[in-house]
mmCIF file of C-alpha atoms and ligand atoms in Angstrom:
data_model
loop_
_atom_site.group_PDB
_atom_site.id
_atom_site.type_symbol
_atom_site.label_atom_id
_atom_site.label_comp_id
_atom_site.label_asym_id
_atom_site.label_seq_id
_atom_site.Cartn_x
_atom_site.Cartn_y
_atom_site.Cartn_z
ATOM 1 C CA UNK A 1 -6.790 -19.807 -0.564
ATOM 2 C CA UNK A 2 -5.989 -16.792 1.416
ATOM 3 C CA UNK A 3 -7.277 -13.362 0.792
ATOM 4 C CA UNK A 4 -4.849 -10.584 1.597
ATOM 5 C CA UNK A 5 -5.667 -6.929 1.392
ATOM 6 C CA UNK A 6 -2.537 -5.736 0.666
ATOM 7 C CA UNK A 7 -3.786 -1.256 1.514
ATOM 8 C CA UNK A 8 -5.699 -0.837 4.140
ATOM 9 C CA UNK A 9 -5.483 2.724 5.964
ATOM 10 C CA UNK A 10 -5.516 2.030 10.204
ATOM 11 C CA UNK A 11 -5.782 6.435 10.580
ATOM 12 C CA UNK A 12 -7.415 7.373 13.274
ATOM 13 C CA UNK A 13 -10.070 10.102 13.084
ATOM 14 C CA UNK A 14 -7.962 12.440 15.503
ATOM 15 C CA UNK A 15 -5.257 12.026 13.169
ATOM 16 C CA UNK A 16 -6.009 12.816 9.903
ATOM 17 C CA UNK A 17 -6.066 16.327 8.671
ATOM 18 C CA UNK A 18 -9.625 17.663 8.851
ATOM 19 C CA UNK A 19 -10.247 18.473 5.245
ATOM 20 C CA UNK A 20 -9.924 14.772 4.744
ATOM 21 C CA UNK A 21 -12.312 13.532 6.728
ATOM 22 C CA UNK A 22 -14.895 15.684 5.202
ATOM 23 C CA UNK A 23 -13.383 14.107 1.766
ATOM 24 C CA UNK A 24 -14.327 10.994 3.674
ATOM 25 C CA UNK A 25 -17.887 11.907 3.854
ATOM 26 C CA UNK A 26 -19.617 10.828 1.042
ATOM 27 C CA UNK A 27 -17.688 7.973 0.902
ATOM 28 C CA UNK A 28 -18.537 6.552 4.335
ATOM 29 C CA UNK A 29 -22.228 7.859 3.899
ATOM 30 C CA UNK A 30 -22.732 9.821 7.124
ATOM 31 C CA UNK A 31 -20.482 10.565 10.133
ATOM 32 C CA UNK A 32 -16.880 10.260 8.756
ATOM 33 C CA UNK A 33 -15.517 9.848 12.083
ATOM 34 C CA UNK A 34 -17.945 7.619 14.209
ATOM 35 C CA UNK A 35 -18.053 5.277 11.256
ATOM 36 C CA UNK A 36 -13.318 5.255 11.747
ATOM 37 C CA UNK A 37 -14.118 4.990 15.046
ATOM 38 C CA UNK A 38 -16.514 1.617 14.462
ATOM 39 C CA UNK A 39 -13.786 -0.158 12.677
ATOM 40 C CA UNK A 40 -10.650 1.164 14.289
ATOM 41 C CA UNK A 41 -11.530 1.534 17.798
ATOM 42 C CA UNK A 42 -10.161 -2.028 18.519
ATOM 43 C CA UNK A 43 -8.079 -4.815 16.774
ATOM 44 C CA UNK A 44 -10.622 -7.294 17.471
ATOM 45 C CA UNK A 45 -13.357 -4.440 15.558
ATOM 46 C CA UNK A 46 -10.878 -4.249 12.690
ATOM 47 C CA UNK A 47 -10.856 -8.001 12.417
ATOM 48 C CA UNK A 48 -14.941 -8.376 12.306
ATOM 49 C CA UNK A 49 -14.701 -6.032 9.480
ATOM 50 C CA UNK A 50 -12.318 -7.931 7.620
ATOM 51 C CA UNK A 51 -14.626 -11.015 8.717
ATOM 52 C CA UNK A 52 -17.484 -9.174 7.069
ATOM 53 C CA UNK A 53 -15.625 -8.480 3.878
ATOM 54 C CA UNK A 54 -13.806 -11.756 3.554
ATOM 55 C CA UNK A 55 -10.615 -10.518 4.439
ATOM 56 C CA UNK A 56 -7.937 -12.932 5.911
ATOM 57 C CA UNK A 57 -5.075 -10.691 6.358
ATOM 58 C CA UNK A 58 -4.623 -7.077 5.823
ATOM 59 C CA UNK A 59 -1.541 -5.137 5.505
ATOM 60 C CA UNK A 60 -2.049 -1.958 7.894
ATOM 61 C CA UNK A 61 -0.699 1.194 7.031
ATOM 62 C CA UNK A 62 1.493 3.913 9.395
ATOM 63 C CA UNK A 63 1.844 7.584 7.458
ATOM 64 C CA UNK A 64 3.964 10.507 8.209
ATOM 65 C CA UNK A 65 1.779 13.037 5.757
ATOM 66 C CA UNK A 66 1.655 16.079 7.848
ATOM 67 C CA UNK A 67 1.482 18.477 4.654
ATOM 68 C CA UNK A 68 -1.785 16.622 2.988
ATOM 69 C CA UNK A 69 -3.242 13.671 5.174
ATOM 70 C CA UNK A 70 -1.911 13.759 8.253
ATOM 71 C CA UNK A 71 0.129 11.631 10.628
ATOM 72 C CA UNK A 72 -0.660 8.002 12.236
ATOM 73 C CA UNK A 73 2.797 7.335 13.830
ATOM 74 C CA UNK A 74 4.663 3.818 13.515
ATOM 75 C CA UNK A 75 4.427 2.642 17.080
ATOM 76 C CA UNK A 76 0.483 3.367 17.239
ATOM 77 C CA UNK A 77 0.352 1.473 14.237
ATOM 78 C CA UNK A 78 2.559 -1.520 15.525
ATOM 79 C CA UNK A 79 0.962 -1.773 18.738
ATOM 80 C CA UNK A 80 -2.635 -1.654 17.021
ATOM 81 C CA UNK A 81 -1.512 -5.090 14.796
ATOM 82 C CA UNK A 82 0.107 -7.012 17.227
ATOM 83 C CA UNK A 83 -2.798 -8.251 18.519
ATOM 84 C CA UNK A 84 -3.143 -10.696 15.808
ATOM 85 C CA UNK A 85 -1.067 -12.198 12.624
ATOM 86 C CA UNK A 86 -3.832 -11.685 10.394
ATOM 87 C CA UNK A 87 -3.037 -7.843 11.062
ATOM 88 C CA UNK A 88 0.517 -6.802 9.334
ATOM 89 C CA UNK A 89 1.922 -3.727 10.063
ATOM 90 C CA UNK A 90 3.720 -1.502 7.268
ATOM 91 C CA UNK A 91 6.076 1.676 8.483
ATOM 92 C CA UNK A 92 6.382 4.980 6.907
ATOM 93 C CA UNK A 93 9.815 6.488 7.128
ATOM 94 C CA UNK A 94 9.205 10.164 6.132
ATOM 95 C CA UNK A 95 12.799 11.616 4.944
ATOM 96 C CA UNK A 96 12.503 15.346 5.637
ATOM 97 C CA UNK A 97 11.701 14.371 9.151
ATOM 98 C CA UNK A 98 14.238 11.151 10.214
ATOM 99 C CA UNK A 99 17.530 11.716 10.078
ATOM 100 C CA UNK A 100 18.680 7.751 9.972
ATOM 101 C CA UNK A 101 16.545 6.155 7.578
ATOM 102 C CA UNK A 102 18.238 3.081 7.946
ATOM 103 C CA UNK A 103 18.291 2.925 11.792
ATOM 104 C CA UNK A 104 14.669 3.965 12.216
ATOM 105 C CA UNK A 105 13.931 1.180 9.640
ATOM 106 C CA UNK A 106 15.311 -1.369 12.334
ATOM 107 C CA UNK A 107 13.394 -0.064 15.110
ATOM 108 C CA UNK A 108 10.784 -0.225 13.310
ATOM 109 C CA UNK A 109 11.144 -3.454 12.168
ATOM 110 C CA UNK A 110 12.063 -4.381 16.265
ATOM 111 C CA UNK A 111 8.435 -3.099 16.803
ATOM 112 C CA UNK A 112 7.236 -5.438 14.937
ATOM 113 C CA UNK A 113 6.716 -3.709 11.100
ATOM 114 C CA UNK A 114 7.057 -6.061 8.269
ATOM 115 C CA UNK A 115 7.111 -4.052 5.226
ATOM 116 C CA UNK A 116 7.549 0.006 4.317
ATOM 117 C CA UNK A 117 4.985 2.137 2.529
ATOM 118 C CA UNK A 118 6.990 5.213 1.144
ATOM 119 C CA UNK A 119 4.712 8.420 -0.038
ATOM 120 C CA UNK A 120 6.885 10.276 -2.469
ATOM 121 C CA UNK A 121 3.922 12.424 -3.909
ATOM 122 C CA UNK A 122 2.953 13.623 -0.150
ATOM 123 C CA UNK A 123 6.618 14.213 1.133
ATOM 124 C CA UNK A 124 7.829 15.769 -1.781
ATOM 125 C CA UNK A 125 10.765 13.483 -2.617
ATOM 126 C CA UNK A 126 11.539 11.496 -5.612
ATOM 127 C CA UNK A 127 12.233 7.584 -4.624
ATOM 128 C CA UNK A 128 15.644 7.416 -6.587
ATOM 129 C CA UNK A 129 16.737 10.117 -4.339
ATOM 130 C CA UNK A 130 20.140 8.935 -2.701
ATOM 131 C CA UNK A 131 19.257 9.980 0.089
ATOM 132 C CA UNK A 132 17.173 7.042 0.125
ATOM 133 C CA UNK A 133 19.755 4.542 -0.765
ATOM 134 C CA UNK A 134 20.910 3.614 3.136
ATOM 135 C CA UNK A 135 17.102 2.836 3.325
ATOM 136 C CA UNK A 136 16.475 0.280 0.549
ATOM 137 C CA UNK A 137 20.129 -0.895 1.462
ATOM 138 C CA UNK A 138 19.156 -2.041 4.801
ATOM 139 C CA UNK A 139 15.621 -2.981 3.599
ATOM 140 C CA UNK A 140 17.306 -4.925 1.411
ATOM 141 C CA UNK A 141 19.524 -6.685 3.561
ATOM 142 C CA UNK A 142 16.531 -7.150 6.190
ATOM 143 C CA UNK A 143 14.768 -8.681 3.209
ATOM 144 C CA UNK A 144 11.694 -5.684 4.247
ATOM 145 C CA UNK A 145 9.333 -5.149 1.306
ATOM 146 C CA UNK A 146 9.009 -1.392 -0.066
ATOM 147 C CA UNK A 147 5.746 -0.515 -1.443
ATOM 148 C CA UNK A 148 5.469 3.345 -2.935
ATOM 149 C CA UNK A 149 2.412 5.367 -3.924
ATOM 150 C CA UNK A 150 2.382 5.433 -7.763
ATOM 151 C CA UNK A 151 -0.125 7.087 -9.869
ATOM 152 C CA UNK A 152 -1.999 10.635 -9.762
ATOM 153 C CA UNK A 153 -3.194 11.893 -6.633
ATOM 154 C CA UNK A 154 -5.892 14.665 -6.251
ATOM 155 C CA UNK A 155 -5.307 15.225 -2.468
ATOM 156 C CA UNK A 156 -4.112 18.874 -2.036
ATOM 157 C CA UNK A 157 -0.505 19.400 -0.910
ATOM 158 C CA UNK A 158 0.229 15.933 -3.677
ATOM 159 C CA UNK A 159 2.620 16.308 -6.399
ATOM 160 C CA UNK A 160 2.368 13.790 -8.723
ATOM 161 C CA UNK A 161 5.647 13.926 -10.405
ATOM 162 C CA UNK A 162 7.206 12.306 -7.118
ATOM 163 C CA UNK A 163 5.018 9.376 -8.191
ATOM 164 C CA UNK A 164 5.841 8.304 -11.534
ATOM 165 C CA UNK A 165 7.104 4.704 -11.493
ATOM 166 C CA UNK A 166 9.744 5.166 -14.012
ATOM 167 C CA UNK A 167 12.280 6.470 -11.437
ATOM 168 C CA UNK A 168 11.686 3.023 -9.601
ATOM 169 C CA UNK A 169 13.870 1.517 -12.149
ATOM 170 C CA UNK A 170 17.224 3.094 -10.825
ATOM 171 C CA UNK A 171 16.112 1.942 -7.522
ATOM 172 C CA UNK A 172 15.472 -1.588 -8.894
ATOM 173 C CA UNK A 173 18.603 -1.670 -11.052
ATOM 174 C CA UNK A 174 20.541 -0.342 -8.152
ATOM 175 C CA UNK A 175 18.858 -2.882 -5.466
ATOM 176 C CA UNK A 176 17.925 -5.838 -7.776
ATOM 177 C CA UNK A 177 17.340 -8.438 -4.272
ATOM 178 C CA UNK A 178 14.705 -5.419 -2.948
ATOM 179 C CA UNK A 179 11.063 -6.003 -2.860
ATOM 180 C CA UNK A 180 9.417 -2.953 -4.450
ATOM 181 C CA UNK A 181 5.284 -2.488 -4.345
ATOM 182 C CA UNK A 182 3.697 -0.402 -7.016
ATOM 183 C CA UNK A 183 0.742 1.022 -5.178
ATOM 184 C CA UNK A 184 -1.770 1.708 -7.599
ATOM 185 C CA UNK A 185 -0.012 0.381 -10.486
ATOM 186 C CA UNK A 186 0.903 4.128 -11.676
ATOM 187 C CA UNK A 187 -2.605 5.231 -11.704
ATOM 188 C CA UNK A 188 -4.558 7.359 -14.009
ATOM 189 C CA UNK A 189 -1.850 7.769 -17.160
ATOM 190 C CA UNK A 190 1.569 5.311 -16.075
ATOM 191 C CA UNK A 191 0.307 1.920 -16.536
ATOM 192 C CA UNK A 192 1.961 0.968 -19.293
ATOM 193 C CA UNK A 193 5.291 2.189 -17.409
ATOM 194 C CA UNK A 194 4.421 0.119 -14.306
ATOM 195 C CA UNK A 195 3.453 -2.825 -16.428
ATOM 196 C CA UNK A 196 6.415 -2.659 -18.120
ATOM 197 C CA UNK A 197 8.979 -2.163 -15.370
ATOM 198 C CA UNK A 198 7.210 -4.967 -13.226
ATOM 199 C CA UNK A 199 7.935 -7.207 -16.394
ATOM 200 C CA UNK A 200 11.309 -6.107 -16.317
ATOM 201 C CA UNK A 201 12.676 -6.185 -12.861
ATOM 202 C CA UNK A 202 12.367 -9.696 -11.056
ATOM 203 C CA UNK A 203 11.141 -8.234 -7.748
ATOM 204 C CA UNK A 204 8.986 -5.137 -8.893
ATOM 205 C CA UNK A 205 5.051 -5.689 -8.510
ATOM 206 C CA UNK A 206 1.898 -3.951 -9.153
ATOM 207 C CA UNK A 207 -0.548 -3.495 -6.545
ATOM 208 C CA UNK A 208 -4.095 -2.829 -7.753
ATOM 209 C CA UNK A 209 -5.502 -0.476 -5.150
ATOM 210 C CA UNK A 210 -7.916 1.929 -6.334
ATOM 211 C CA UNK A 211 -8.345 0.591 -9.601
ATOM 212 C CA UNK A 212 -11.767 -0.908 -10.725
ATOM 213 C CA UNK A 213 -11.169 -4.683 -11.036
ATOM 214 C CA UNK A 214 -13.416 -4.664 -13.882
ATOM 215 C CA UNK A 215 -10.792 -2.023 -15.737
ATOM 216 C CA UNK A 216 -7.974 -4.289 -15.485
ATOM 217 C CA UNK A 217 -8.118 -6.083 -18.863
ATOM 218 C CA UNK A 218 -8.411 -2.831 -20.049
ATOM 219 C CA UNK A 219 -5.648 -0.897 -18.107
ATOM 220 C CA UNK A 220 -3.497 -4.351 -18.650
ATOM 221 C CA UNK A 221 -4.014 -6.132 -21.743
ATOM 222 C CA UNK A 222 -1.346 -9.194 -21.007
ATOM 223 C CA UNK A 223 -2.053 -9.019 -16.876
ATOM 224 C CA UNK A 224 -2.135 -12.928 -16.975
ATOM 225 C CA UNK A 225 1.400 -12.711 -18.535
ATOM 226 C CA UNK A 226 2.211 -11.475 -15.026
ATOM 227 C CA UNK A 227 -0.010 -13.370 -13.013
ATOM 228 C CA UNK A 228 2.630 -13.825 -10.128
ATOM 229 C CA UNK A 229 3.119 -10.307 -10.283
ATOM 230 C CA UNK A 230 -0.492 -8.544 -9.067
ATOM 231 C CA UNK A 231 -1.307 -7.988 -5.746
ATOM 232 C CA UNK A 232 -5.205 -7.119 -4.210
ATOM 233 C CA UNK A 233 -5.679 -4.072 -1.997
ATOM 234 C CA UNK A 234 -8.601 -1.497 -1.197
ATOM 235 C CA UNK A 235 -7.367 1.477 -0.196
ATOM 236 C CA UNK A 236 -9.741 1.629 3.093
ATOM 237 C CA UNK A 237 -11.285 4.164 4.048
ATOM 238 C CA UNK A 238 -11.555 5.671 0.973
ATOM 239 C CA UNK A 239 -13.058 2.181 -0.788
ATOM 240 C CA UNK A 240 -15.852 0.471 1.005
ATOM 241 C CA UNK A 241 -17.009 -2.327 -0.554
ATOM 242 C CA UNK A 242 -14.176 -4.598 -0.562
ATOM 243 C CA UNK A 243 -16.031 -7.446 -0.955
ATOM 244 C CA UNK A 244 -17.430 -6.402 -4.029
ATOM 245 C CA UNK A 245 -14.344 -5.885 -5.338
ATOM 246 C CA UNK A 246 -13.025 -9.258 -4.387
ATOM 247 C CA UNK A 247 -16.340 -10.447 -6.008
ATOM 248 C CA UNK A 248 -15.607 -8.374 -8.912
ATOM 249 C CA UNK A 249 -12.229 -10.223 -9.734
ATOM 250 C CA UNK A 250 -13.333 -13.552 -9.095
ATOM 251 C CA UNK A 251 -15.650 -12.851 -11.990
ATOM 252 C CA UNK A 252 -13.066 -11.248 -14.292
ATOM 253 C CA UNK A 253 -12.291 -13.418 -17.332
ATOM 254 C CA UNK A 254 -8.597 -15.383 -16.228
ATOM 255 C CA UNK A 255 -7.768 -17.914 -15.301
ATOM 256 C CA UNK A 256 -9.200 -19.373 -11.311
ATOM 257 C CA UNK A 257 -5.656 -19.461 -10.691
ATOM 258 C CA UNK A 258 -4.574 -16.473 -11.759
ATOM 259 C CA UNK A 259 -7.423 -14.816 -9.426
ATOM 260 C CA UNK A 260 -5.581 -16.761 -6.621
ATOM 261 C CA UNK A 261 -2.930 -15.591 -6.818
ATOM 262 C CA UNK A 262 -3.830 -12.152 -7.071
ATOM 263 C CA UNK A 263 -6.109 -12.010 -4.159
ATOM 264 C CA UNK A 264 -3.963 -13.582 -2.021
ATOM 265 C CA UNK A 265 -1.083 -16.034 -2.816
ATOM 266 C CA UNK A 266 1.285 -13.180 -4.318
ATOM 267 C CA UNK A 267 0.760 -11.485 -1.189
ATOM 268 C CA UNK A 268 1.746 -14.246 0.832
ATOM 269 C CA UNK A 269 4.475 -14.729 -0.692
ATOM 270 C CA UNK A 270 5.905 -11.252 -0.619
ATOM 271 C CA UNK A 271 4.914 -10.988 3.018
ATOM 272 C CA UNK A 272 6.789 -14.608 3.610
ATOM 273 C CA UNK A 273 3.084 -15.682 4.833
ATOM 274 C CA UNK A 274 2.273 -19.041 5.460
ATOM 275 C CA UNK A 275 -1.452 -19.197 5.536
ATOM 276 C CA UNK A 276 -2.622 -20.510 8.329
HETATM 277 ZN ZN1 ZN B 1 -3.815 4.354 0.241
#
């Protein structure tokens, strides 16, 4: 069975706001940068990491932050996965900055991006916005998955009340064929709204970045009553041992099957993977 990290940050050092790579720091145990550098400096690196960690596929990120992380633009991003499938690009469509949402979500899918990560708490929008609405319209149409950051943030220049999951359900009621991601599952106090929309809305799904797998019964009570609906990711760079997280769900008390499918098979299916 496949593993698919579903969040994995492709940033380059020179790109990120300074402040966060000395956030970085203690996290990556030395030189922030050199150790970026190490993974990102080729595609073929990126895929000996994943190697290491028992990756198969990861879904690579493209951000247009330039008021708290910083900006690694969609063409870097594209160009930087298509050396290999096992390397799946994700756009970021910032809307204070793109005038045609919709358009620029075709060139970017043209350039080879197969999904959208949206960052409501760093652009200062909220996601039912309809200003939005030509975007998940033509994601919709272009049957592009549309994953949003959900859950607190402590990254200065974040406001959180972008990032509550509720307002997800106009966009789901409103586009009920659209694939929306929960990033982070509403992290810190939303679960139970994330929990409950996912259960609500056919295509709605909680992604589990950032959250310690051993939490999850705890943060989810009934998670295997939505066992098709969780999907893995780490967040890298700012989690490191990836394969100790995988580790840490396989040993998490449901079923093997369940586990499957949330490390891997609900991914696949989202991204329209066939594992190879
Ligand atoms: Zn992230």
């Amino acid at each position: 069975m496949p593993v698919i990290d579903f969040h994995i940050h492709v940033t380059l050092p020179k790109e990120y706001a300074p402040w966060f790579l000395e956030w970085l720091r203690p996290i990556l145990e030395g030189d922030p940068a050199k150790e970026l550098r190490r993974v990102l400096q080729t595609p073929q690196a990126m895929l000996e990491y994943l190697d290491d960690q028992g990756i198969d596929y990861a879904v690579c990120l493209a951000e247009t932050n330039p008021l708290v992380t910083g900006v690694s633009t969609n063409e870097r991003v594209a160009e930087f996965c298509s050396y290999s499938p096992r390397l799946i690009p994700f756009a970021n469509i910032n809307p204070y900055i793109v005038a045609d949402l919709a358009s620029e979500l075709e060139r970017c899918v043209e350039m080879g991006h197969r999904g959208l990560k949206l960052y409501p708490s760093y652009q200062h929008f909220y996601p039912n916005n309809h200003r939005l609405y030509p975007l998940y319209a033509k994601a919709q149409d272009m049957k592009i998955p549309v994953m949003f950051h959900t859950g607190t943030s402590t990254f200065p220049g974040a406001r959180i009340k972008y990032s509550d999951p509720l307002v997800l359900d106009d966009v789901a009621v409103d586009f009920p064929e659209l694939t929306l991601i929960m990033a982070h599952s509403g992290r810190g106090f939303w679960y139970d709204r994330a929990f409950s929309l996912a259960r609500m809305h056919a295509h709605i799904y909680l992604e589990i970045t950032g959250l310690p797998p051993k939490k999850l019964p705890l943060y989810f009570p009934d998670l295997e009553k939505l066992a098709d609906k969780v999907i893995f990711g780490s967040d890298w760079p700012a989690v490191t041992n990836i394969a100790g997280n995988i580790a840490a769900i396989r040993s998490l008390p449901f079923a093997d099957e369940t586990k499957e499918k949330i490390l891997g098979l609900n991914a696949a299916q989202v991204l329209g993977l066939t594992p190879c």
